[in-house]
Amino acid sequence: TSTPVLNPKRYMSSSPCCACAAKIADALKARRNIKLSIFAARLFEWEEAEIQAGLKALHAAGCKIRVMKPLDFSYTWDTFVENEDQPLNLWADCKENYEYYHERLADILQ
């Protein structure tokens, strides 16, 4: 019998630190049937070389790393937050924040 493919998604306020990225990458390499997607609101200390190396290791291990778009914030608000029917109020430059971190991540992973 074949092992089923699992596609977990993690929504995080920040991308993983280098130590956590290494542990996640090792776990993904050991369990090839797990296809993890990480959606991060921001990149944690992305200027640091060891953080960039951790993100590259995750990517090389098959992890899909994405920066959260405004629509992702709405999804997490509606799906995971006990929001008492209150609307999500995104900050004024949410789209610009996404574009900035999206470009930084693309540069790191190229």
PDB file of N, CA and C in Angstrom:
ATOM      1  N   THR A   1       0.839  -1.192   0.000  1.00  0.00           N
ATOM      2  CA  THR A   1       0.000   0.000   0.000  1.00  0.00           C
ATOM      3  C   THR A   1       0.876   1.245   0.000  1.00  0.00           C
ATOM      4  N   SER A   2       0.391   2.267  -0.636  1.00  0.00           N
ATOM      5  CA  SER A   2       1.153   3.515  -0.679  1.00  0.00           C
ATOM      6  C   SER A   2       0.744   4.425   0.477  1.00  0.00           C
ATOM      7  N   THR A   3       1.677   5.232   0.884  1.00  0.00           N
ATOM      8  CA  THR A   3       1.423   6.182   1.968  1.00  0.00           C
ATOM      9  C   THR A   3       0.650   7.364   1.404  1.00  0.00           C
ATOM     10  N   PRO A   4      -0.440   7.762   2.057  1.00  0.00           N
ATOM     11  CA  PRO A   4      -1.209   8.897   1.535  1.00  0.00           C
ATOM     12  C   PRO A   4      -0.408  10.197   1.624  1.00  0.00           C
ATOM     13  N   VAL A   5      -0.628  11.062   0.654  1.00  0.00           N
ATOM     14  CA  VAL A   5       0.014  12.374   0.653  1.00  0.00           C
ATOM     15  C   VAL A   5      -0.807  13.311   1.531  1.00  0.00           C
ATOM     16  N   LEU A   6      -0.131  13.992   2.431  1.00  0.00           N
ATOM     17  CA  LEU A   6      -0.778  14.951   3.323  1.00  0.00           C
ATOM     18  C   LEU A   6      -0.370  16.356   2.902  1.00  0.00           C
ATOM     19  N   ASN A   7      -1.326  17.285   2.898  1.00  0.00           N
ATOM     20  CA  ASN A   7      -1.080  18.661   2.462  1.00  0.00           C
ATOM     21  C   ASN A   7      -1.469  19.669   3.545  1.00  0.00           C
ATOM     22  N   PRO A   8      -0.778  19.656   4.686  1.00  0.00           N
ATOM     23  CA  PRO A   8      -1.146  20.599   5.746  1.00  0.00           C
ATOM     24  C   PRO A   8      -0.770  22.036   5.383  1.00  0.00           C
ATOM     25  N   LYS A   9      -1.561  22.970   5.883  1.00  0.00           N
ATOM     26  CA  LYS A   9      -1.290  24.400   5.719  1.00  0.00           C
ATOM     27  C   LYS A   9      -1.132  25.011   7.098  1.00  0.00           C
ATOM     28  N   ARG A  10      -0.118  25.850   7.251  1.00  0.00           N
ATOM     29  CA  ARG A  10       0.115  26.558   8.509  1.00  0.00           C
ATOM     30  C   ARG A  10       0.045  28.050   8.232  1.00  0.00           C
ATOM     31  N   TYR A  11      -0.767  28.737   8.990  1.00  0.00           N
ATOM     32  CA  TYR A  11      -0.844  30.192   8.920  1.00  0.00           C
ATOM     33  C   TYR A  11      -0.115  30.721  10.142  1.00  0.00           C
ATOM     34  N   MET A  12       0.893  31.568   9.910  1.00  0.00           N
ATOM     35  CA  MET A  12       1.765  32.013  10.997  1.00  0.00           C
ATOM     36  C   MET A  12       1.930  33.527  10.958  1.00  0.00           C
ATOM     37  N   SER A  13       2.134  34.123  12.120  1.00  0.00           N
ATOM     38  CA  SER A  13       2.378  35.562  12.161  1.00  0.00           C
ATOM     39  C   SER A  13       3.752  35.892  11.577  1.00  0.00           C
ATOM     40  N   SER A  14       4.719  35.006  11.740  1.00  0.00           N
ATOM     41  CA  SER A  14       6.069  35.201  11.206  1.00  0.00           C
ATOM     42  C   SER A  14       6.572  33.898  10.599  1.00  0.00           C
ATOM     43  N   SER A  15       7.457  34.027   9.630  1.00  0.00           N
ATOM     44  CA  SER A  15       8.099  32.834   9.082  1.00  0.00           C
ATOM     45  C   SER A  15       8.988  32.219  10.169  1.00  0.00           C
ATOM     46  N   PRO A  16       9.347  30.944  10.021  1.00  0.00           N
ATOM     47  CA  PRO A  16      10.127  30.269  11.072  1.00  0.00           C
ATOM     48  C   PRO A  16      11.531  30.857  11.242  1.00  0.00           C
ATOM     49  N   CYS A  17      12.038  30.784  12.467  1.00  0.00           N
ATOM     50  CA  CYS A  17      13.434  31.136  12.729  1.00  0.00           C
ATOM     51  C   CYS A  17      14.320  30.049  12.103  1.00  0.00           C
ATOM     52  N   CYS A  18      15.625  30.252  12.112  1.00  0.00           N
ATOM     53  CA  CYS A  18      16.510  29.284  11.452  1.00  0.00           C
ATOM     54  C   CYS A  18      16.481  27.918  12.141  1.00  0.00           C
ATOM     55  N   ALA A  19      16.395  27.882  13.470  1.00  0.00           N
ATOM     56  CA  ALA A  19      16.360  26.593  14.177  1.00  0.00           C
ATOM     57  C   ALA A  19      15.087  25.825  13.849  1.00  0.00           C
ATOM     58  N   CYS A  20      13.954  26.511  13.860  1.00  0.00           N
ATOM     59  CA  CYS A  20      12.680  25.847  13.541  1.00  0.00           C
ATOM     60  C   CYS A  20      12.632  25.439  12.071  1.00  0.00           C
ATOM     61  N   ALA A  21      13.149  26.295  11.198  1.00  0.00           N
ATOM     62  CA  ALA A  21      13.169  25.970   9.771  1.00  0.00           C
ATOM     63  C   ALA A  21      13.971  24.694   9.531  1.00  0.00           C
ATOM     64  N   ALA A  22      15.106  24.553  10.216  1.00  0.00           N
ATOM     65  CA  ALA A  22      15.934  23.348  10.059  1.00  0.00           C
ATOM     66  C   ALA A  22      15.186  22.106  10.533  1.00  0.00           C
ATOM     67  N   LYS A  23      14.501  22.206  11.664  1.00  0.00           N
ATOM     68  CA  LYS A  23      13.743  21.059  12.180  1.00  0.00           C
ATOM     69  C   LYS A  23      12.605  20.681  11.240  1.00  0.00           C
ATOM     70  N   ILE A  24      11.908  21.676  10.716  1.00  0.00           N
ATOM     71  CA  ILE A  24      10.801  21.406   9.787  1.00  0.00           C
ATOM     72  C   ILE A  24      11.341  20.782   8.507  1.00  0.00           C
ATOM     73  N   ALA A  25      12.439  21.334   7.981  1.00  0.00           N
ATOM     74  CA  ALA A  25      13.035  20.796   6.749  1.00  0.00           C
ATOM     75  C   ALA A  25      13.461  19.345   6.944  1.00  0.00           C
ATOM     76  N   ASP A  26      14.084  19.042   8.072  1.00  0.00           N
ATOM     77  CA  ASP A  26      14.490  17.658   8.355  1.00  0.00           C
ATOM     78  C   ASP A  26      13.278  16.731   8.414  1.00  0.00           C
ATOM     79  N   ALA A  27      12.208  17.185   9.050  1.00  0.00           N
ATOM     80  CA  ALA A  27      10.991  16.370   9.143  1.00  0.00           C
ATOM     81  C   ALA A  27      10.388  16.128   7.765  1.00  0.00           C
ATOM     82  N   LEU A  28      10.395  17.152   6.920  1.00  0.00           N
ATOM     83  CA  LEU A  28       9.837  16.995   5.572  1.00  0.00           C
ATOM     84  C   LEU A  28      10.685  16.052   4.724  1.00  0.00           C
ATOM     85  N   LYS A  29      12.004  16.114   4.885  1.00  0.00           N
ATOM     86  CA  LYS A  29      12.880  15.202   4.141  1.00  0.00           C
ATOM     87  C   LYS A  29      12.677  13.760   4.586  1.00  0.00           C
ATOM     88  N   ALA A  30      12.392  13.565   5.865  1.00  0.00           N
ATOM     89  CA  ALA A  30      12.174  12.215   6.400  1.00  0.00           C
ATOM     90  C   ALA A  30      10.786  11.676   6.054  1.00  0.00           C
ATOM     91  N   ARG A  31       9.866  12.565   5.784  1.00  0.00           N
ATOM     92  CA  ARG A  31       8.475  12.171   5.491  1.00  0.00           C
ATOM     93  C   ARG A  31       8.055  12.801   4.165  1.00  0.00           C
ATOM     94  N   ARG A  32       8.479  12.201   3.083  1.00  0.00           N
ATOM     95  CA  ARG A  32       8.255  12.758   1.746  1.00  0.00           C
ATOM     96  C   ARG A  32       6.785  12.853   1.364  1.00  0.00           C
ATOM     97  N   ASN A  33       5.910  12.200   2.111  1.00  0.00           N
ATOM     98  CA  ASN A  33       4.480  12.252   1.794  1.00  0.00           C
ATOM     99  C   ASN A  33       3.811  13.510   2.362  1.00  0.00           C
ATOM    100  N   ILE A  34       4.549  14.317   3.118  1.00  0.00           N
ATOM    101  CA  ILE A  34       3.990  15.557   3.672  1.00  0.00           C
ATOM    102  C   ILE A  34       4.414  16.723   2.791  1.00  0.00           C
ATOM    103  N   LYS A  35       3.442  17.431   2.262  1.00  0.00           N
ATOM    104  CA  LYS A  35       3.660  18.590   1.391  1.00  0.00           C
ATOM    105  C   LYS A  35       3.148  19.829   2.123  1.00  0.00           C
ATOM    106  N   LEU A  36       3.994  20.392   2.978  1.00  0.00           N
ATOM    107  CA  LEU A  36       3.616  21.502   3.845  1.00  0.00           C
ATOM    108  C   LEU A  36       3.581  22.825   3.094  1.00  0.00           C
ATOM    109  N   SER A  37       2.569  23.629   3.388  1.00  0.00           N
ATOM    110  CA  SER A  37       2.492  25.012   2.914  1.00  0.00           C
ATOM    111  C   SER A  37       2.471  25.919   4.134  1.00  0.00           C
ATOM    112  N   ILE A  38       3.355  26.910   4.143  1.00  0.00           N
ATOM    113  CA  ILE A  38       3.406  27.896   5.222  1.00  0.00           C
ATOM    114  C   ILE A  38       2.998  29.244   4.656  1.00  0.00           C
ATOM    115  N   PHE A  39       2.032  29.872   5.306  1.00  0.00           N
ATOM    116  CA  PHE A  39       1.590  31.217   4.959  1.00  0.00           C
ATOM    117  C   PHE A  39       1.980  32.121   6.124  1.00  0.00           C
ATOM    118  N   ALA A  40       2.894  33.049   5.901  1.00  0.00           N
ATOM    119  CA  ALA A  40       3.397  33.918   6.967  1.00  0.00           C
ATOM    120  C   ALA A  40       2.948  35.355   6.738  1.00  0.00           C
ATOM    121  N   ALA A  41       2.534  36.012   7.816  1.00  0.00           N
ATOM    122  CA  ALA A  41       2.127  37.411   7.722  1.00  0.00           C
ATOM    123  C   ALA A  41       3.327  38.311   7.437  1.00  0.00           C
ATOM    124  N   ARG A  42       4.484  37.907   7.932  1.00  0.00           N
ATOM    125  CA  ARG A  42       5.713  38.668   7.686  1.00  0.00           C
ATOM    126  C   ARG A  42       6.890  37.707   7.709  1.00  0.00           C
ATOM    127  N   LEU A  43       8.013  38.177   7.219  1.00  0.00           N
ATOM    128  CA  LEU A  43       9.235  37.378   7.244  1.00  0.00           C
ATOM    129  C   LEU A  43      10.040  37.746   8.486  1.00  0.00           C
ATOM    130  N   PHE A  44      10.345  36.745   9.290  1.00  0.00           N
ATOM    131  CA  PHE A  44      11.099  36.944  10.528  1.00  0.00           C
ATOM    132  C   PHE A  44      12.561  37.229  10.216  1.00  0.00           C
ATOM    133  N   GLU A  45      13.060  38.383  10.631  1.00  0.00           N
ATOM    134  CA  GLU A  45      14.473  38.762  10.498  1.00  0.00           C
ATOM    135  C   GLU A  45      15.080  38.334   9.161  1.00  0.00           C
ATOM    136  N   TRP A  46      14.372  38.612   8.089  1.00  0.00           N
ATOM    137  CA  TRP A  46      14.745  38.121   6.760  1.00  0.00           C
ATOM    138  C   TRP A  46      16.092  38.627   6.266  1.00  0.00           C
ATOM    139  N   GLU A  47      16.623  39.697   6.857  1.00  0.00           N
ATOM    140  CA  GLU A  47      17.913  40.231   6.416  1.00  0.00           C
ATOM    141  C   GLU A  47      19.081  39.344   6.853  1.00  0.00           C
ATOM    142  N   GLU A  48      18.861  38.513   7.871  1.00  0.00           N
ATOM    143  CA  GLU A  48      19.928  37.684   8.435  1.00  0.00           C
ATOM    144  C   GLU A  48      20.226  36.474   7.537  1.00  0.00           C
ATOM    145  N   ALA A  49      21.509  36.232   7.304  1.00  0.00           N
ATOM    146  CA  ALA A  49      21.932  35.145   6.405  1.00  0.00           C
ATOM    147  C   ALA A  49      21.429  33.779   6.873  1.00  0.00           C
ATOM    148  N   GLU A  50      21.456  33.524   8.190  1.00  0.00           N
ATOM    149  CA  GLU A  50      21.024  32.209   8.679  1.00  0.00           C
ATOM    150  C   GLU A  50      19.511  32.027   8.526  1.00  0.00           C
ATOM    151  N   ILE A  51      18.757  33.103   8.607  1.00  0.00           N
ATOM    152  CA  ILE A  51      17.308  33.025   8.382  1.00  0.00           C
ATOM    153  C   ILE A  51      17.043  32.717   6.911  1.00  0.00           C
ATOM    154  N   GLN A  52      17.764  33.394   6.030  1.00  0.00           N
ATOM    155  CA  GLN A  52      17.618  33.130   4.597  1.00  0.00           C
ATOM    156  C   GLN A  52      17.986  31.687   4.278  1.00  0.00           C
ATOM    157  N   ALA A  53      19.045  31.183   4.893  1.00  0.00           N
ATOM    158  CA  ALA A  53      19.445  29.786   4.676  1.00  0.00           C
ATOM    159  C   ALA A  53      18.350  28.836   5.150  1.00  0.00           C
ATOM    160  N   GLY A  54      17.717  29.158   6.264  1.00  0.00           N
ATOM    161  CA  GLY A  54      16.619  28.329   6.763  1.00  0.00           C
ATOM    162  C   GLY A  54      15.436  28.308   5.815  1.00  0.00           C
ATOM    163  N   LEU A  55      15.091  29.470   5.266  1.00  0.00           N
ATOM    164  CA  LEU A  55      13.985  29.535   4.301  1.00  0.00           C
ATOM    165  C   LEU A  55      14.320  28.744   3.036  1.00  0.00           C
ATOM    166  N   LYS A  56      15.567  28.842   2.591  1.00  0.00           N
ATOM    167  CA  LYS A  56      16.000  28.075   1.417  1.00  0.00           C
ATOM    168  C   LYS A  56      15.956  26.577   1.695  1.00  0.00           C
ATOM    169  N   ALA A  57      16.347  26.175   2.903  1.00  0.00           N
ATOM    170  CA  ALA A  57      16.306  24.752   3.268  1.00  0.00           C
ATOM    171  C   ALA A  57      14.870  24.241   3.277  1.00  0.00           C
ATOM    172  N   LEU A  58      13.955  25.036   3.801  1.00  0.00           N
ATOM    173  CA  LEU A  58      12.538  24.653   3.773  1.00  0.00           C
ATOM    174  C   LEU A  58      12.062  24.470   2.342  1.00  0.00           C
ATOM    175  N   HIS A  59      12.380  25.438   1.509  1.00  0.00           N
ATOM    176  CA  HIS A  59      11.976  25.396   0.100  1.00  0.00           C
ATOM    177  C   HIS A  59      12.564  24.159  -0.588  1.00  0.00           C
ATOM    178  N   ALA A  60      13.841  23.885  -0.345  1.00  0.00           N
ATOM    179  CA  ALA A  60      14.504  22.725  -0.949  1.00  0.00           C
ATOM    180  C   ALA A  60      13.892  21.413  -0.469  1.00  0.00           C
ATOM    181  N   ALA A  61      13.341  21.412   0.745  1.00  0.00           N
ATOM    182  CA  ALA A  61      12.705  20.207   1.297  1.00  0.00           C
ATOM    183  C   ALA A  61      11.275  20.027   0.790  1.00  0.00           C
ATOM    184  N   GLY A  62      10.828  20.943  -0.080  1.00  0.00           N
ATOM    185  CA  GLY A  62       9.501  20.811  -0.670  1.00  0.00           C
ATOM    186  C   GLY A  62       8.414  21.639  -0.018  1.00  0.00           C
ATOM    187  N   CYS A  63       8.780  22.447   0.954  1.00  0.00           N
ATOM    188  CA  CYS A  63       7.793  23.297   1.627  1.00  0.00           C
ATOM    189  C   CYS A  63       7.454  24.492   0.737  1.00  0.00           C
ATOM    190  N   LYS A  64       6.177  24.758   0.597  1.00  0.00           N
ATOM    191  CA  LYS A  64       5.737  25.967  -0.104  1.00  0.00           C
ATOM    192  C   LYS A  64       5.637  27.077   0.931  1.00  0.00           C
ATOM    193  N   ILE A  65       6.394  28.140   0.730  1.00  0.00           N
ATOM    194  CA  ILE A  65       6.384  29.271   1.656  1.00  0.00           C
ATOM    195  C   ILE A  65       5.775  30.455   0.923  1.00  0.00           C
ATOM    196  N   ARG A  66       4.760  31.045   1.520  1.00  0.00           N
ATOM    197  CA  ARG A  66       4.071  32.181   0.912  1.00  0.00           C
ATOM    198  C   ARG A  66       3.868  33.268   1.956  1.00  0.00           C
ATOM    199  N   VAL A  67       3.851  34.500   1.489  1.00  0.00           N
ATOM    200  CA  VAL A  67       3.481  35.620   2.346  1.00  0.00           C
ATOM    201  C   VAL A  67       1.968  35.774   2.249  1.00  0.00           C
ATOM    202  N   MET A  68       1.332  36.032   3.385  1.00  0.00           N
ATOM    203  CA  MET A  68      -0.127  36.147   3.406  1.00  0.00           C
ATOM    204  C   MET A  68      -0.592  37.393   2.648  1.00  0.00           C
ATOM    205  N   LYS A  69      -1.560  37.180   1.770  1.00  0.00           N
ATOM    206  CA  LYS A  69      -2.227  38.263   1.049  1.00  0.00           C
ATOM    207  C   LYS A  69      -3.373  38.778   1.918  1.00  0.00           C
ATOM    208  N   PRO A  70      -3.919  39.949   1.599  1.00  0.00           N
ATOM    209  CA  PRO A  70      -5.091  40.420   2.346  1.00  0.00           C
ATOM    210  C   PRO A  70      -6.207  39.373   2.410  1.00  0.00           C
ATOM    211  N   LEU A  71      -6.430  38.646   1.330  1.00  0.00           N
ATOM    212  CA  LEU A  71      -7.469  37.617   1.313  1.00  0.00           C
ATOM    213  C   LEU A  71      -7.167  36.498   2.317  1.00  0.00           C
ATOM    214  N   ASP A  72      -5.886  36.182   2.512  1.00  0.00           N
ATOM    215  CA  ASP A  72      -5.503  35.168   3.502  1.00  0.00           C
ATOM    216  C   ASP A  72      -5.835  35.626   4.921  1.00  0.00           C
ATOM    217  N   PHE A  73      -5.638  36.912   5.202  1.00  0.00           N
ATOM    218  CA  PHE A  73      -6.009  37.441   6.520  1.00  0.00           C
ATOM    219  C   PHE A  73      -7.513  37.310   6.735  1.00  0.00           C
ATOM    220  N   SER A  74      -8.289  37.603   5.699  1.00  0.00           N
ATOM    221  CA  SER A  74      -9.747  37.460   5.805  1.00  0.00           C
ATOM    222  C   SER A  74     -10.127  36.006   6.050  1.00  0.00           C
ATOM    223  N   TYR A  75      -9.483  35.088   5.334  1.00  0.00           N
ATOM    224  CA  TYR A  75      -9.765  33.665   5.504  1.00  0.00           C
ATOM    225  C   TYR A  75      -9.468  33.216   6.934  1.00  0.00           C
ATOM    226  N   THR A  76      -8.296  33.587   7.452  1.00  0.00           N
ATOM    227  CA  THR A  76      -7.945  33.160   8.806  1.00  0.00           C
ATOM    228  C   THR A  76      -8.869  33.796   9.839  1.00  0.00           C
ATOM    229  N   TRP A  77      -9.264  35.041   9.625  1.00  0.00           N
ATOM    230  CA  TRP A  77     -10.191  35.725  10.537  1.00  0.00           C
ATOM    231  C   TRP A  77     -11.529  34.992  10.577  1.00  0.00           C
ATOM    232  N   ASP A  78     -12.028  34.649   9.403  1.00  0.00           N
ATOM    233  CA  ASP A  78     -13.339  33.995   9.319  1.00  0.00           C
ATOM    234  C   ASP A  78     -13.299  32.535   9.769  1.00  0.00           C
ATOM    235  N   THR A  79     -12.169  31.868   9.587  1.00  0.00           N
ATOM    236  CA  THR A  79     -12.071  30.431   9.833  1.00  0.00           C
ATOM    237  C   THR A  79     -11.568  30.073  11.226  1.00  0.00           C
ATOM    238  N   PHE A  80     -10.606  30.809  11.733  1.00  0.00           N
ATOM    239  CA  PHE A  80      -9.925  30.399  12.959  1.00  0.00           C
ATOM    240  C   PHE A  80     -10.136  31.314  14.168  1.00  0.00           C
ATOM    241  N   VAL A  81     -10.629  32.512  13.950  1.00  0.00           N
ATOM    242  CA  VAL A  81     -10.762  33.475  15.044  1.00  0.00           C
ATOM    243  C   VAL A  81     -12.198  33.504  15.547  1.00  0.00           C
ATOM    244  N   GLU A  82     -12.355  33.468  16.860  1.00  0.00           N
ATOM    245  CA  GLU A  82     -13.683  33.649  17.441  1.00  0.00           C
ATOM    246  C   GLU A  82     -13.959  35.154  17.422  1.00  0.00           C
ATOM    247  N   ASN A  83     -14.454  35.624  16.287  1.00  0.00           N
ATOM    248  CA  ASN A  83     -14.540  37.063  16.029  1.00  0.00           C
ATOM    249  C   ASN A  83     -15.877  37.695  16.402  1.00  0.00           C
ATOM    250  N   GLU A  84     -16.801  36.902  16.934  1.00  0.00           N
ATOM    251  CA  GLU A  84     -18.111  37.399  17.370  1.00  0.00           C
ATOM    252  C   GLU A  84     -18.789  38.247  16.293  1.00  0.00           C
ATOM    253  N   ASP A  85     -18.662  37.791  15.048  1.00  0.00           N
ATOM    254  CA  ASP A  85     -19.262  38.449  13.887  1.00  0.00           C
ATOM    255  C   ASP A  85     -18.763  39.875  13.662  1.00  0.00           C
ATOM    256  N   GLN A  86     -17.611  40.190  14.218  1.00  0.00           N
ATOM    257  CA  GLN A  86     -17.004  41.497  13.973  1.00  0.00           C
ATOM    258  C   GLN A  86     -16.221  41.423  12.664  1.00  0.00           C
ATOM    259  N   PRO A  87     -16.272  42.472  11.860  1.00  0.00           N
ATOM    260  CA  PRO A  87     -15.519  42.457  10.605  1.00  0.00           C
ATOM    261  C   PRO A  87     -14.020  42.621  10.861  1.00  0.00           C
ATOM    262  N   LEU A  88     -13.244  42.091   9.954  1.00  0.00           N
ATOM    263  CA  LEU A  88     -11.796  42.261  10.021  1.00  0.00           C
ATOM    264  C   LEU A  88     -11.453  43.647   9.492  1.00  0.00           C
ATOM    265  N   ASN A  89     -10.673  44.381  10.240  1.00  0.00           N
ATOM    266  CA  ASN A  89     -10.212  45.698   9.797  1.00  0.00           C
ATOM    267  C   ASN A  89      -8.726  45.596   9.475  1.00  0.00           C
ATOM    268  N   LEU A  90      -8.426  45.400   8.201  1.00  0.00           N
ATOM    269  CA  LEU A  90      -7.029  45.318   7.781  1.00  0.00           C
ATOM    270  C   LEU A  90      -6.381  46.690   7.893  1.00  0.00           C
ATOM    271  N   TRP A  91      -5.097  46.711   8.187  1.00  0.00           N
ATOM    272  CA  TRP A  91      -4.401  47.982   8.286  1.00  0.00           C
ATOM    273  C   TRP A  91      -4.257  48.605   6.904  1.00  0.00           C
ATOM    274  N   ALA A  92      -4.032  49.906   6.861  1.00  0.00           N
ATOM    275  CA  ALA A  92      -4.084  50.685   5.619  1.00  0.00           C
ATOM    276  C   ALA A  92      -3.124  50.174   4.549  1.00  0.00           C
ATOM    277  N   ASP A  93      -1.919  49.786   4.928  1.00  0.00           N
ATOM    278  CA  ASP A  93      -0.937  49.367   3.923  1.00  0.00           C
ATOM    279  C   ASP A  93      -0.747  47.850   3.875  1.00  0.00           C
ATOM    280  N   CYS A  94      -1.800  47.105   4.143  1.00  0.00           N
ATOM    281  CA  CYS A  94      -1.725  45.643   4.146  1.00  0.00           C
ATOM    282  C   CYS A  94      -1.264  45.112   2.787  1.00  0.00           C
ATOM    283  N   LYS A  95      -1.818  45.636   1.716  1.00  0.00           N
ATOM    284  CA  LYS A  95      -1.442  45.170   0.372  1.00  0.00           C
ATOM    285  C   LYS A  95       0.031  45.493   0.086  1.00  0.00           C
ATOM    286  N   GLU A  96       0.460  46.688   0.459  1.00  0.00           N
ATOM    287  CA  GLU A  96       1.856  47.075   0.258  1.00  0.00           C
ATOM    288  C   GLU A  96       2.786  46.197   1.100  1.00  0.00           C
ATOM    289  N   ASN A  97       2.356  45.868   2.316  1.00  0.00           N
ATOM    290  CA  ASN A  97       3.118  44.967   3.184  1.00  0.00           C
ATOM    291  C   ASN A  97       3.296  43.612   2.499  1.00  0.00           C
ATOM    292  N   TYR A  98       2.199  43.083   1.947  1.00  0.00           N
ATOM    293  CA  TYR A  98       2.267  41.809   1.224  1.00  0.00           C
ATOM    294  C   TYR A  98       3.261  41.912   0.069  1.00  0.00           C
ATOM    295  N   GLU A  99       3.129  42.954  -0.753  1.00  0.00           N
ATOM    296  CA  GLU A  99       3.993  43.091  -1.928  1.00  0.00           C
ATOM    297  C   GLU A  99       5.466  43.180  -1.528  1.00  0.00           C
ATOM    298  N   TYR A 100       5.746  43.923  -0.464  1.00  0.00           N
ATOM    299  CA  TYR A 100       7.123  44.082   0.008  1.00  0.00           C
ATOM    300  C   TYR A 100       7.715  42.733   0.428  1.00  0.00           C
ATOM    301  N   TYR A 101       7.024  42.026   1.314  1.00  0.00           N
ATOM    302  CA  TYR A 101       7.538  40.740   1.795  1.00  0.00           C
ATOM    303  C   TYR A 101       7.519  39.670   0.707  1.00  0.00           C
ATOM    304  N   HIS A 102       6.555  39.728  -0.188  1.00  0.00           N
ATOM    305  CA  HIS A 102       6.503  38.788  -1.315  1.00  0.00           C
ATOM    306  C   HIS A 102       7.767  38.934  -2.174  1.00  0.00           C
ATOM    307  N   GLU A 103       8.145  40.177  -2.454  1.00  0.00           N
ATOM    308  CA  GLU A 103       9.358  40.423  -3.244  1.00  0.00           C
ATOM    309  C   GLU A 103      10.610  39.966  -2.496  1.00  0.00           C
ATOM    310  N   ARG A 104      10.684  40.233  -1.190  1.00  0.00           N
ATOM    311  CA  ARG A 104      11.847  39.804  -0.404  1.00  0.00           C
ATOM    312  C   ARG A 104      11.959  38.281  -0.426  1.00  0.00           C
ATOM    313  N   LEU A 105      10.834  37.593  -0.240  1.00  0.00           N
ATOM    314  CA  LEU A 105      10.853  36.130  -0.233  1.00  0.00           C
ATOM    315  C   LEU A 105      11.271  35.584  -1.595  1.00  0.00           C
ATOM    316  N   ALA A 106      10.752  36.169  -2.663  1.00  0.00           N
ATOM    317  CA  ALA A 106      11.130  35.727  -4.013  1.00  0.00           C
ATOM    318  C   ALA A 106      12.633  35.891  -4.227  1.00  0.00           C
ATOM    319  N   ASP A 107      13.197  36.999  -3.762  1.00  0.00           N
ATOM    320  CA  ASP A 107      14.642  37.223  -3.887  1.00  0.00           C
ATOM    321  C   ASP A 107      15.430  36.168  -3.109  1.00  0.00           C
ATOM    322  N   ILE A 108      14.970  35.841  -1.912  1.00  0.00           N
ATOM    323  CA  ILE A 108      15.662  34.860  -1.068  1.00  0.00           C
ATOM    324  C   ILE A 108      15.629  33.470  -1.700  1.00  0.00           C
ATOM    325  N   LEU A 109      14.484  33.089  -2.247  1.00  0.00           N
ATOM    326  CA  LEU A 109      14.310  31.718  -2.739  1.00  0.00           C
ATOM    327  C   LEU A 109      14.810  31.498  -4.161  1.00  0.00           C
ATOM    328  N   GLN A 110      15.201  32.545  -4.852  1.00  0.00           N
ATOM    329  CA  GLN A 110      15.647  32.357  -6.242  1.00  0.00           C
ATOM    330  C   GLN A 110      16.981  31.661  -6.335  1.00  0.00           C
TER     331      GLN A 110
END
